[in-house]
CSV table of C-alpha atoms and ligand atoms in Angstrom, one decimal:
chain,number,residue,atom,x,y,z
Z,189,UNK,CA,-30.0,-94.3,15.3
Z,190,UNK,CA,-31.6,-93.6,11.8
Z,191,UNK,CA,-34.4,-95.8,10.1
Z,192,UNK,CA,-34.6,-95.0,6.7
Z,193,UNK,CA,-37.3,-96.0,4.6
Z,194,UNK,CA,-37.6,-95.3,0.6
Z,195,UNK,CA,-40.7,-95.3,-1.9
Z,196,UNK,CA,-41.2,-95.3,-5.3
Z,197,UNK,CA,-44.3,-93.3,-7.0
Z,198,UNK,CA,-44.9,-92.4,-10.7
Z,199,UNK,CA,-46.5,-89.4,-11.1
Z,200,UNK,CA,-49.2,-88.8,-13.2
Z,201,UNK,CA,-49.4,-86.0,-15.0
Z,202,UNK,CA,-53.2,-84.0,-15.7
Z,203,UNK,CA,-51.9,-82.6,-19.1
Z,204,UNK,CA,-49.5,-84.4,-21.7
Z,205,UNK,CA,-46.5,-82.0,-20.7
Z,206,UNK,CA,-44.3,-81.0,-23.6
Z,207,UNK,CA,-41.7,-78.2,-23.6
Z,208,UNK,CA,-38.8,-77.3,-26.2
Z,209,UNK,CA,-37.1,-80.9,-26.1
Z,210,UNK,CA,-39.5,-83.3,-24.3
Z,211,UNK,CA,-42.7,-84.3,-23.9
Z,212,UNK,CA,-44.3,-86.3,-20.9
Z,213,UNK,CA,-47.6,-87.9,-19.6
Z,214,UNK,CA,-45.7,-89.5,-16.3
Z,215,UNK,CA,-42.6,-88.7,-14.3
Z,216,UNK,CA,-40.9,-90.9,-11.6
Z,217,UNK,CA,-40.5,-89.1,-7.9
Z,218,UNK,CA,-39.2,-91.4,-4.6
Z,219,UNK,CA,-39.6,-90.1,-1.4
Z,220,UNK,CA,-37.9,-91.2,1.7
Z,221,UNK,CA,-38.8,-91.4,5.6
Z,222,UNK,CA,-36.5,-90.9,8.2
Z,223,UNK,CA,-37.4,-91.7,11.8
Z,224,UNK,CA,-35.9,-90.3,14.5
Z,225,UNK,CA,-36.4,-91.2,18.8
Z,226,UNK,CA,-40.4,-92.0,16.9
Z,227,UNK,CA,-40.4,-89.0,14.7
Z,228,UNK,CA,-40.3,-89.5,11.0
Z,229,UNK,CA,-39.6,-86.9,8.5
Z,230,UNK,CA,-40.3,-87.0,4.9
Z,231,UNK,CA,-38.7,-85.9,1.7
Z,232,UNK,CA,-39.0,-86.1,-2.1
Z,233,UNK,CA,-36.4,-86.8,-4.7
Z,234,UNK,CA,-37.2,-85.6,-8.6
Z,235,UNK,CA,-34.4,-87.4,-10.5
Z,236,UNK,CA,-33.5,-85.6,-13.2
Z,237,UNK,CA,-32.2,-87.2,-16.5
Z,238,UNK,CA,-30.7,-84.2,-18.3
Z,239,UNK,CA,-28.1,-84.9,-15.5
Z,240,UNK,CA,-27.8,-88.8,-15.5
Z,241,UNK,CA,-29.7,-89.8,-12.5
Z,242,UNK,CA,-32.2,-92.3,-12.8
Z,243,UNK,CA,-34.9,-93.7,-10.2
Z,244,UNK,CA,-32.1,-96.7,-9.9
Z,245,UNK,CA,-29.5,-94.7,-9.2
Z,246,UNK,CA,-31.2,-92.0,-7.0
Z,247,UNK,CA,-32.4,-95.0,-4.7
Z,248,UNK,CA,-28.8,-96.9,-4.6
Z,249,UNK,CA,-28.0,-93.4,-3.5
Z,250,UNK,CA,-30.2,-92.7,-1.3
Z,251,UNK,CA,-29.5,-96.2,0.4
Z,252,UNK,CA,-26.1,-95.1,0.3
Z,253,UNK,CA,-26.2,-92.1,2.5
Z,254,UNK,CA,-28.9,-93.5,4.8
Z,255,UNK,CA,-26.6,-95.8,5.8
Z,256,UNK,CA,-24.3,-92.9,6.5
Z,257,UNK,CA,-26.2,-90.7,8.9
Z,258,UNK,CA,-25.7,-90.2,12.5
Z,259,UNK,CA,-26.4,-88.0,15.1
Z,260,UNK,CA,-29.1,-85.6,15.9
Z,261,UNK,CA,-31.3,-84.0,13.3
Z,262,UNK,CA,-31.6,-81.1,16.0
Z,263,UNK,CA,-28.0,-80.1,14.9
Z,264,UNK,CA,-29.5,-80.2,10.9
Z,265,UNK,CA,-26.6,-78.1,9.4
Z,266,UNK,CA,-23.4,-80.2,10.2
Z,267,UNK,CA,-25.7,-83.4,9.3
Z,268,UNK,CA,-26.9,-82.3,5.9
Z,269,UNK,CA,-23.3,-80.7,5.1
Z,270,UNK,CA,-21.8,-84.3,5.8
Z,271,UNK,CA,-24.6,-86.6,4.1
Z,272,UNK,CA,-23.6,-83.9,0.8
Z,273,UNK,CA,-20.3,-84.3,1.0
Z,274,UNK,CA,-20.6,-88.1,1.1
Z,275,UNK,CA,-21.6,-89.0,-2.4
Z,276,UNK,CA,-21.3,-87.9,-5.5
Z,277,UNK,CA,-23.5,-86.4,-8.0
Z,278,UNK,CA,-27.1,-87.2,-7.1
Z,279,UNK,CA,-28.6,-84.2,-6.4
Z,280,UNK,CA,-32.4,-85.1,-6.1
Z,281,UNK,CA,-31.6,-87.8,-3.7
Z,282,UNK,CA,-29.6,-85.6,-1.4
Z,283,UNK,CA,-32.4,-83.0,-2.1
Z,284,UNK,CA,-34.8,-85.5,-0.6
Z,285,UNK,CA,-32.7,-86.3,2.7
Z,286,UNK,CA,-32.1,-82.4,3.4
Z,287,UNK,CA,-35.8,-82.3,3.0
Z,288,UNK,CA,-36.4,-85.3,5.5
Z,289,UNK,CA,-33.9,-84.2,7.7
Z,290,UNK,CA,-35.5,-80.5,7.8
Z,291,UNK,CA,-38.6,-82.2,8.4
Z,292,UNK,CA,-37.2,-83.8,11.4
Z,293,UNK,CA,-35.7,-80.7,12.8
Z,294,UNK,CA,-38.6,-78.8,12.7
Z,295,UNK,CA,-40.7,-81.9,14.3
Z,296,UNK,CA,-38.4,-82.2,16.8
Z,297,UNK,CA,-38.1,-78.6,17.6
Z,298,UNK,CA,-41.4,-77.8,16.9
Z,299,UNK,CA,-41.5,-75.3,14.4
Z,300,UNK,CA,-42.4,-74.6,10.9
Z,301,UNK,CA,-38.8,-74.9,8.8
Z,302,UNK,CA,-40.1,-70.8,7.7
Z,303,UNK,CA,-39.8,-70.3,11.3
Z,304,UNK,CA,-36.8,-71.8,12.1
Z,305,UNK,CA,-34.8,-69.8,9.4
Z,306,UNK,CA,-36.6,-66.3,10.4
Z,307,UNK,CA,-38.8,-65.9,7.0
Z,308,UNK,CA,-42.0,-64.3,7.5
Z,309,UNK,CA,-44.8,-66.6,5.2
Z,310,UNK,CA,-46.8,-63.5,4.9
Z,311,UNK,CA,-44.2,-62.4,2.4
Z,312,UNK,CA,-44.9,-65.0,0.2
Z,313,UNK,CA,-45.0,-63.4,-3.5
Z,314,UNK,CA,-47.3,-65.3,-6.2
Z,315,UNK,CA,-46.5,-68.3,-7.4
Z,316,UNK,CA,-46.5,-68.6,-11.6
Z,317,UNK,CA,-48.9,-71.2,-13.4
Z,318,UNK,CA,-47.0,-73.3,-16.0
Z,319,UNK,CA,-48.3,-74.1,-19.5
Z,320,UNK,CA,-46.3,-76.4,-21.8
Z,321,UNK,CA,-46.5,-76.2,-25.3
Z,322,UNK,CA,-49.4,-76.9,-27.5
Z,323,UNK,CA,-51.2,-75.2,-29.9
Z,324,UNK,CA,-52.2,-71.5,-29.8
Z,325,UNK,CA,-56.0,-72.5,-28.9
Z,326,UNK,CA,-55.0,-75.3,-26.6
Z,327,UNK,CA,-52.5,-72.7,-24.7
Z,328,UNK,CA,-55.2,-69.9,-24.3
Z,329,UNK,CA,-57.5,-72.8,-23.2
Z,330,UNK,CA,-55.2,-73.2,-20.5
Z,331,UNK,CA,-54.6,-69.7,-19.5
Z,332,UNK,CA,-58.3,-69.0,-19.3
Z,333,UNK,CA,-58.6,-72.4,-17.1
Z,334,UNK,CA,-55.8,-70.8,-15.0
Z,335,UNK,CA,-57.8,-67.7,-13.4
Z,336,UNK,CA,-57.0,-67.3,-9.9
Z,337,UNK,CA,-53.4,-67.7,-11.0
Z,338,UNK,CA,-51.8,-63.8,-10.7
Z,339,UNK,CA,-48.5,-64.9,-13.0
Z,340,UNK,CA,-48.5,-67.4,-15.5
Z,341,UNK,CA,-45.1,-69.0,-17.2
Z,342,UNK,CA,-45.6,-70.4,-20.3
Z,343,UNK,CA,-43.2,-72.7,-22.6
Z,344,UNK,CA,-41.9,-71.5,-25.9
Z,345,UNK,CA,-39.5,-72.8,-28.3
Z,346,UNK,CA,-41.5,-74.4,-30.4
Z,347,UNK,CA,-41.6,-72.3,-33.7
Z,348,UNK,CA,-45.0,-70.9,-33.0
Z,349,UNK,CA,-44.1,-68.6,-30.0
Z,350,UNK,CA,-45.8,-65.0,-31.6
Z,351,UNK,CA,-49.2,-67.1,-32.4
Z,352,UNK,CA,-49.1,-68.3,-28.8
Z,353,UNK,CA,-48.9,-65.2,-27.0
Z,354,UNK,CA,-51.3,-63.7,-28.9
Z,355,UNK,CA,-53.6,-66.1,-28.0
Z,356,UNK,CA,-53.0,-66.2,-24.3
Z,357,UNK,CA,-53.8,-62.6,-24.7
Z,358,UNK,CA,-57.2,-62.8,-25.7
Z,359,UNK,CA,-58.4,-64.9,-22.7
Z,360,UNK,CA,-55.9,-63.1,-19.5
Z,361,UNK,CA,-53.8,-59.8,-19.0
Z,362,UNK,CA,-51.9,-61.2,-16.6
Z,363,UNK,CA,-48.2,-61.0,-16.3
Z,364,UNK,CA,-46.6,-63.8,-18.4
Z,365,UNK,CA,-43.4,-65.4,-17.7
Z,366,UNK,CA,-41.4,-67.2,-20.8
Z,367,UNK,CA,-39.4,-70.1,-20.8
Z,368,UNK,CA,-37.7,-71.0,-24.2
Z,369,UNK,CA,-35.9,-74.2,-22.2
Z,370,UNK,CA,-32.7,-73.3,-25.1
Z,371,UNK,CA,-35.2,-72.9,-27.5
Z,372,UNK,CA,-33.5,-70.1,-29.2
Z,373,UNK,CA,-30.2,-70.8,-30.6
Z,374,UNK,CA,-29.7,-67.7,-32.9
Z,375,UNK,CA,-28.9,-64.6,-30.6
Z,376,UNK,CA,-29.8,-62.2,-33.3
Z,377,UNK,CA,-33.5,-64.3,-33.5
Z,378,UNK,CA,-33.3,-65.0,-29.6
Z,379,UNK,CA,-33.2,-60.8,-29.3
Z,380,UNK,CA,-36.1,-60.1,-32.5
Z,381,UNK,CA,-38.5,-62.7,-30.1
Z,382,UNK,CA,-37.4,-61.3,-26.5
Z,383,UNK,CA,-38.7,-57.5,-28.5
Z,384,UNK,CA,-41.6,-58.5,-29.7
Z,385,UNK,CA,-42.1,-60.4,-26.5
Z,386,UNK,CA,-41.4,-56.7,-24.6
Z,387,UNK,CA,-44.7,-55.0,-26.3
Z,388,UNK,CA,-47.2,-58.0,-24.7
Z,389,UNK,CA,-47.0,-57.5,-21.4
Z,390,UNK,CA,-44.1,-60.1,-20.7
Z,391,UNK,CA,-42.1,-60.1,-17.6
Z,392,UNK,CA,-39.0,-62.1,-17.7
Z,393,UNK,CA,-37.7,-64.9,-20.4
Z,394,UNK,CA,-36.3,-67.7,-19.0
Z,395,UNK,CA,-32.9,-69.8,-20.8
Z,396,UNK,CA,-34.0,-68.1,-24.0
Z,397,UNK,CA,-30.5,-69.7,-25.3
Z,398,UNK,CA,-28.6,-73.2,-25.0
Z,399,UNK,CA,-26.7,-72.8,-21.5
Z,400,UNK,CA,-23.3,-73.5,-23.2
Z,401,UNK,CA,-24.0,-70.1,-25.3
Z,402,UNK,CA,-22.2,-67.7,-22.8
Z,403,UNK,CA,-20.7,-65.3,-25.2
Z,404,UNK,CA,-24.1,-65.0,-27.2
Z,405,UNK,CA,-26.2,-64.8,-23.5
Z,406,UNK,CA,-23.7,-61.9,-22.5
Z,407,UNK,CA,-24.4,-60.1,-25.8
Z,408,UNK,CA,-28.0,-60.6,-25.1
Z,409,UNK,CA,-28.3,-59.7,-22.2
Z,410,UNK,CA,-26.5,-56.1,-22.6
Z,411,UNK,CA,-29.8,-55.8,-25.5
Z,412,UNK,CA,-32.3,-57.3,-24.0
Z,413,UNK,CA,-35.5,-55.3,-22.9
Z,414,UNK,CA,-36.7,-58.0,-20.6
Z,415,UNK,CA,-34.5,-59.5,-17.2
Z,416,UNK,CA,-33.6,-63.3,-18.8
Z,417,UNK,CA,-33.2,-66.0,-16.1
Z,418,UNK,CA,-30.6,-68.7,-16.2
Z,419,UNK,CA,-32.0,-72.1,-15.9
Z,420,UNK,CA,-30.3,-74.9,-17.5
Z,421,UNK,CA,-27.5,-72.7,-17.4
Z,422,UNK,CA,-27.6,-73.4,-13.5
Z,423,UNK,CA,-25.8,-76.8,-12.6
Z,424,UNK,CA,-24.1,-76.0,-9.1
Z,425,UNK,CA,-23.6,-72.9,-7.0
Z,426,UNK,CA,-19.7,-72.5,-8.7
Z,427,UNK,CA,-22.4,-71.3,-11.6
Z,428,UNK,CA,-23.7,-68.1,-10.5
Z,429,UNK,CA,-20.4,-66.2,-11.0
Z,430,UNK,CA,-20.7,-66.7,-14.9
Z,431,UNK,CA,-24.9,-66.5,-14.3
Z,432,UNK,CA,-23.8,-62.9,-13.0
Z,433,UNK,CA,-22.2,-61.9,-16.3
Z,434,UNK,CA,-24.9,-63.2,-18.5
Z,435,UNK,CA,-28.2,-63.4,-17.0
Z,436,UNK,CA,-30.1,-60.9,-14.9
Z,437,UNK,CA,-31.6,-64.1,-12.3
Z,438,UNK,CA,-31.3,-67.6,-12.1
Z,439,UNK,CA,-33.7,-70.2,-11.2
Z,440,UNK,CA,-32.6,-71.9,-8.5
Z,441,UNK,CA,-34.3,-75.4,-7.8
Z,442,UNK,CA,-33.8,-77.9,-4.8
Z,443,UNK,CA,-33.8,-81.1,-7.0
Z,444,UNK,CA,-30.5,-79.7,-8.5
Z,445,UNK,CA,-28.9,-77.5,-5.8
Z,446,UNK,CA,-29.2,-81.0,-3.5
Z,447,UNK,CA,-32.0,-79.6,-0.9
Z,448,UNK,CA,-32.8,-76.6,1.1
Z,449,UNK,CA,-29.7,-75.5,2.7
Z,450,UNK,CA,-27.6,-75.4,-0.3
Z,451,UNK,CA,-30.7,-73.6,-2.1
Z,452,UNK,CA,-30.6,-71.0,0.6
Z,453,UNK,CA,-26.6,-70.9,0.2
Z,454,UNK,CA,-27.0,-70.2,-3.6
Z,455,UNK,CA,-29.7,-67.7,-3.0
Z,456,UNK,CA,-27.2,-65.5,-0.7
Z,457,UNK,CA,-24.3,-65.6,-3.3
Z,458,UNK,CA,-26.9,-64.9,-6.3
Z,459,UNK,CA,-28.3,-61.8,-4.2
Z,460,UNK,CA,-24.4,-60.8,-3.7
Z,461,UNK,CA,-24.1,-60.8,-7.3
Z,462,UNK,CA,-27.2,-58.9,-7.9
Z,463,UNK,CA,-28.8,-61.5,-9.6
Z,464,UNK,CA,-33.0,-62.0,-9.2
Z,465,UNK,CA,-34.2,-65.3,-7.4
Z,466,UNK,CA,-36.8,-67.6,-9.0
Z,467,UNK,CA,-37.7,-70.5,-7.0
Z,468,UNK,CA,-38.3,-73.7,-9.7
Z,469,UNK,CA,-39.4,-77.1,-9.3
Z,470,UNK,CA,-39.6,-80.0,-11.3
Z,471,UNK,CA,-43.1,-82.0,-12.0
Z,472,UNK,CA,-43.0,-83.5,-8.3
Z,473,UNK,CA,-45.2,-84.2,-5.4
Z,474,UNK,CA,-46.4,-81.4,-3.2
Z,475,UNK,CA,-43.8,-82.9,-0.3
Z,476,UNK,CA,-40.8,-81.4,-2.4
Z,477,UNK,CA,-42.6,-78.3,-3.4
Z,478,UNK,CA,-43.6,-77.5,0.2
Z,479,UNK,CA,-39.7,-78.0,1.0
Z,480,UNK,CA,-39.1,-74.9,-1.5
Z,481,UNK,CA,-42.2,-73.2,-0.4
Z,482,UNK,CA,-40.9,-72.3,2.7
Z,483,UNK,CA,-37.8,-70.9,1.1
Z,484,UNK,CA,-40.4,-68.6,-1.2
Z,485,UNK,CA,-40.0,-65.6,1.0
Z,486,UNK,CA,-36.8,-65.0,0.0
Z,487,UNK,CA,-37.8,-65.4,-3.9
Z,488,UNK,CA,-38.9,-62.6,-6.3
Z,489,UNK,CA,-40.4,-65.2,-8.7
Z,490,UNK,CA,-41.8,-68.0,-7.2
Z,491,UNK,CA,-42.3,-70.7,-10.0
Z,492,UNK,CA,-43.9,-73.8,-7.3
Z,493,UNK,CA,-46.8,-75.2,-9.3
Z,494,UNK,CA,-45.2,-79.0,-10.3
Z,495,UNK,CA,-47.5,-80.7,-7.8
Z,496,UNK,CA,-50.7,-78.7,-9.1
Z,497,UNK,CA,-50.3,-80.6,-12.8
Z,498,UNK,CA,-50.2,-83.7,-11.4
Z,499,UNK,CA,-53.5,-86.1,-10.5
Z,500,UNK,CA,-52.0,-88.5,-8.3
Z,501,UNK,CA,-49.8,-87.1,-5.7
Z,502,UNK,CA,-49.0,-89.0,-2.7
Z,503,UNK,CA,-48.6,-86.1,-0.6
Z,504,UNK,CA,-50.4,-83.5,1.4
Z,505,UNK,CA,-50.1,-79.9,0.2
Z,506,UNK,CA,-50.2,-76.2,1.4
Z,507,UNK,CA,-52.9,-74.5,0.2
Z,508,UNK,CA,-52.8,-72.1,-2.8
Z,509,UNK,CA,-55.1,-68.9,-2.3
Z,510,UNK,CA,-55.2,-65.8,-4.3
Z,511,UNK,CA,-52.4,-67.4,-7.0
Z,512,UNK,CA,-50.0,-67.8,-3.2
Z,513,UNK,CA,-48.9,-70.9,-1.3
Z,514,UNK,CA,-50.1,-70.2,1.8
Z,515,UNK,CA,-47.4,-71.7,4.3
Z,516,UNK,CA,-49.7,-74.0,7.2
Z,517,UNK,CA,-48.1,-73.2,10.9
Z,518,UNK,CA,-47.1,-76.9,11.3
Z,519,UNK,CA,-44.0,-77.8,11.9
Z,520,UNK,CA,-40.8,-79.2,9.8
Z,521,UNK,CA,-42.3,-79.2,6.2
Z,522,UNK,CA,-45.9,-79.0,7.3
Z,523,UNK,CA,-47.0,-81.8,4.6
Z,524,UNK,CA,-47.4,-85.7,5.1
Z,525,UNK,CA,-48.5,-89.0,3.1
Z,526,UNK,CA,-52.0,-88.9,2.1
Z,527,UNK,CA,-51.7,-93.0,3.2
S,78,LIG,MG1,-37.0,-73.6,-17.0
């Protein structure tokens, strides 16, 4: 039998976070605790209003499918695939019981969740720093703040993108990932901005275009110099064919895939398609970041940083060395409540 225990925490953010259409100083994350034959495993829920869940209804859902489990977490796969199929929507609580159960599994089999699915941690590439938007001396500010980082991402979309980059430029020569969160809904501007972008030392440009956009993201993307990531375009794995046609990677995040082993579905059909993995987050404890750390191996562009804006997080972390999370050899997700 399953005891199931859920938490509420608002997360406080270091920074006032703003991107292209919001702006933030707090964000509400739940985590949940399974126990299991005196072996509880943890895991962190993100809700996500841009798809209508709210702390309310990510905990009536998360009561919901507690209620629901049975069986032994040692047999993880069949347990998740039923507790997914047993609800709908939700995807940052169901997120937060793969994580828990995961947790479990690895407790109960004594291994680090890396481990149990054969990644090597060593081949952990760097994980990017986020900076939202702000002004040009506030972003370089930032960027200079951020050494020890070896990739940062920042957000554009506000009007002032040229102005920002240049600034960033003075202070770091490191590679810059852009994220335009739909900022850009002009393909023949989108294309002038992802050029001049091209000549400063930009890797990648993330949604540069409103998701619904296909046609104008397929034209893009046959012009583009840069690899552009899907992102908001990215609702459920039935996503990545289109993604294929009109992105060169997508950015695939727990909080909306619904946990780790749907994550790690959607990262074998985007590699089938040829597409580039990025590994997201949301702003969010390091208990749900660690859950997507140990899927990092398997990502070209890590992007796990939510838990390092935060000031209050009610969660252990894995260390960050050199600009990489550095996976602990603990087992399940290798993270735990701070009290
Ligand atoms: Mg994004």
């Amino acid at each position: 039998m399953m005891k199931c225990s859920i938490f509420d925490h608002r997360i406080d953010l270091k920074h006032t976070f703003t991107i292209a259409n919001r702006s933030s100083d707090w964000r509400p994350n739940l985590s949940v605790r399974l126990e299991y034959e005196g072996i509880r495993g943890y895991g962190l829920a993100a809700p996500n209003p841009r798809y209508g869940e709210t702390p309310e209804s990510c905990r009536a859902a998360l009561e919901a499918m507690c209620g629901q489990l049975e069986g032994d977490p040692r047999a993880y796969e069949p347990m998740i695939r039923k507790m997914l199929a047993s609800h709908p929507g939700e995807y940052a609580a169901k997120a937060a019981l793969d994580m828990a159960i995961m947790d479990l599994a690895g407790k109960l089999l004594g291994a680090p969740l890396y481990r149990m699915w054969g990644l090597d941690p060593a081949a952990m590439p760097p994980t990017s720093f986020t900076i939202g938007i702000d002004t040009p001396e506030k972003v370089a500010q930032r960027a200079a703040e951020a050494r020890g980082f070896r990739v940062l991402k920042i957000k554009l979309g506000s009007g002032d993108d040229q102005a920002i980059i240049r600034a960033i430029r003075t202070v770091t020569d490191v590679p810059v990932r852009v994220d335009a969160n739909e900022g850009w809904t002009d393909r023949e501007t989108a294309l002038r901005e992802i050029e001049q972008l091209a000549k400063q030392g930009i890797e990648l440009v993330e949604q540069p275009m409103p998701a619904a956009q296909v046609e104008d993201m397929i034209w893009l993307k046959a012009r583009s110099p840069l690899p552009l990531i899907a992102d908001e375009a990215f609702t459920a794995v039935g996503d990545l064919i289109t993604i294929g046609e009109a992105y060169h990677g997508v950015n695939l995040k727990l909080m909306k895939c619904g946990g780790t082993l749907i994550a790690r579905d959607a990262i074998a059909m985007a590699r089938s398609l040829g597409l580039k993995i990025m590994l997201g987050c949301m702003v969010e404890s390091a208990l749900g970041i660690a859950a997507a750390a140990h899927l990092g191996p398997l990502a070209d562009f890590p992007d796990l940083d939510g838990n390092l804006l935060i000031s209050n997080d009610p969660y252990s972390a894995h260390p960050v060395s050199d600009g990489r999370i550095r996976l602990l050899d603990a087992p399940g997700l290798g993270v735990a409540p701070l009290n």
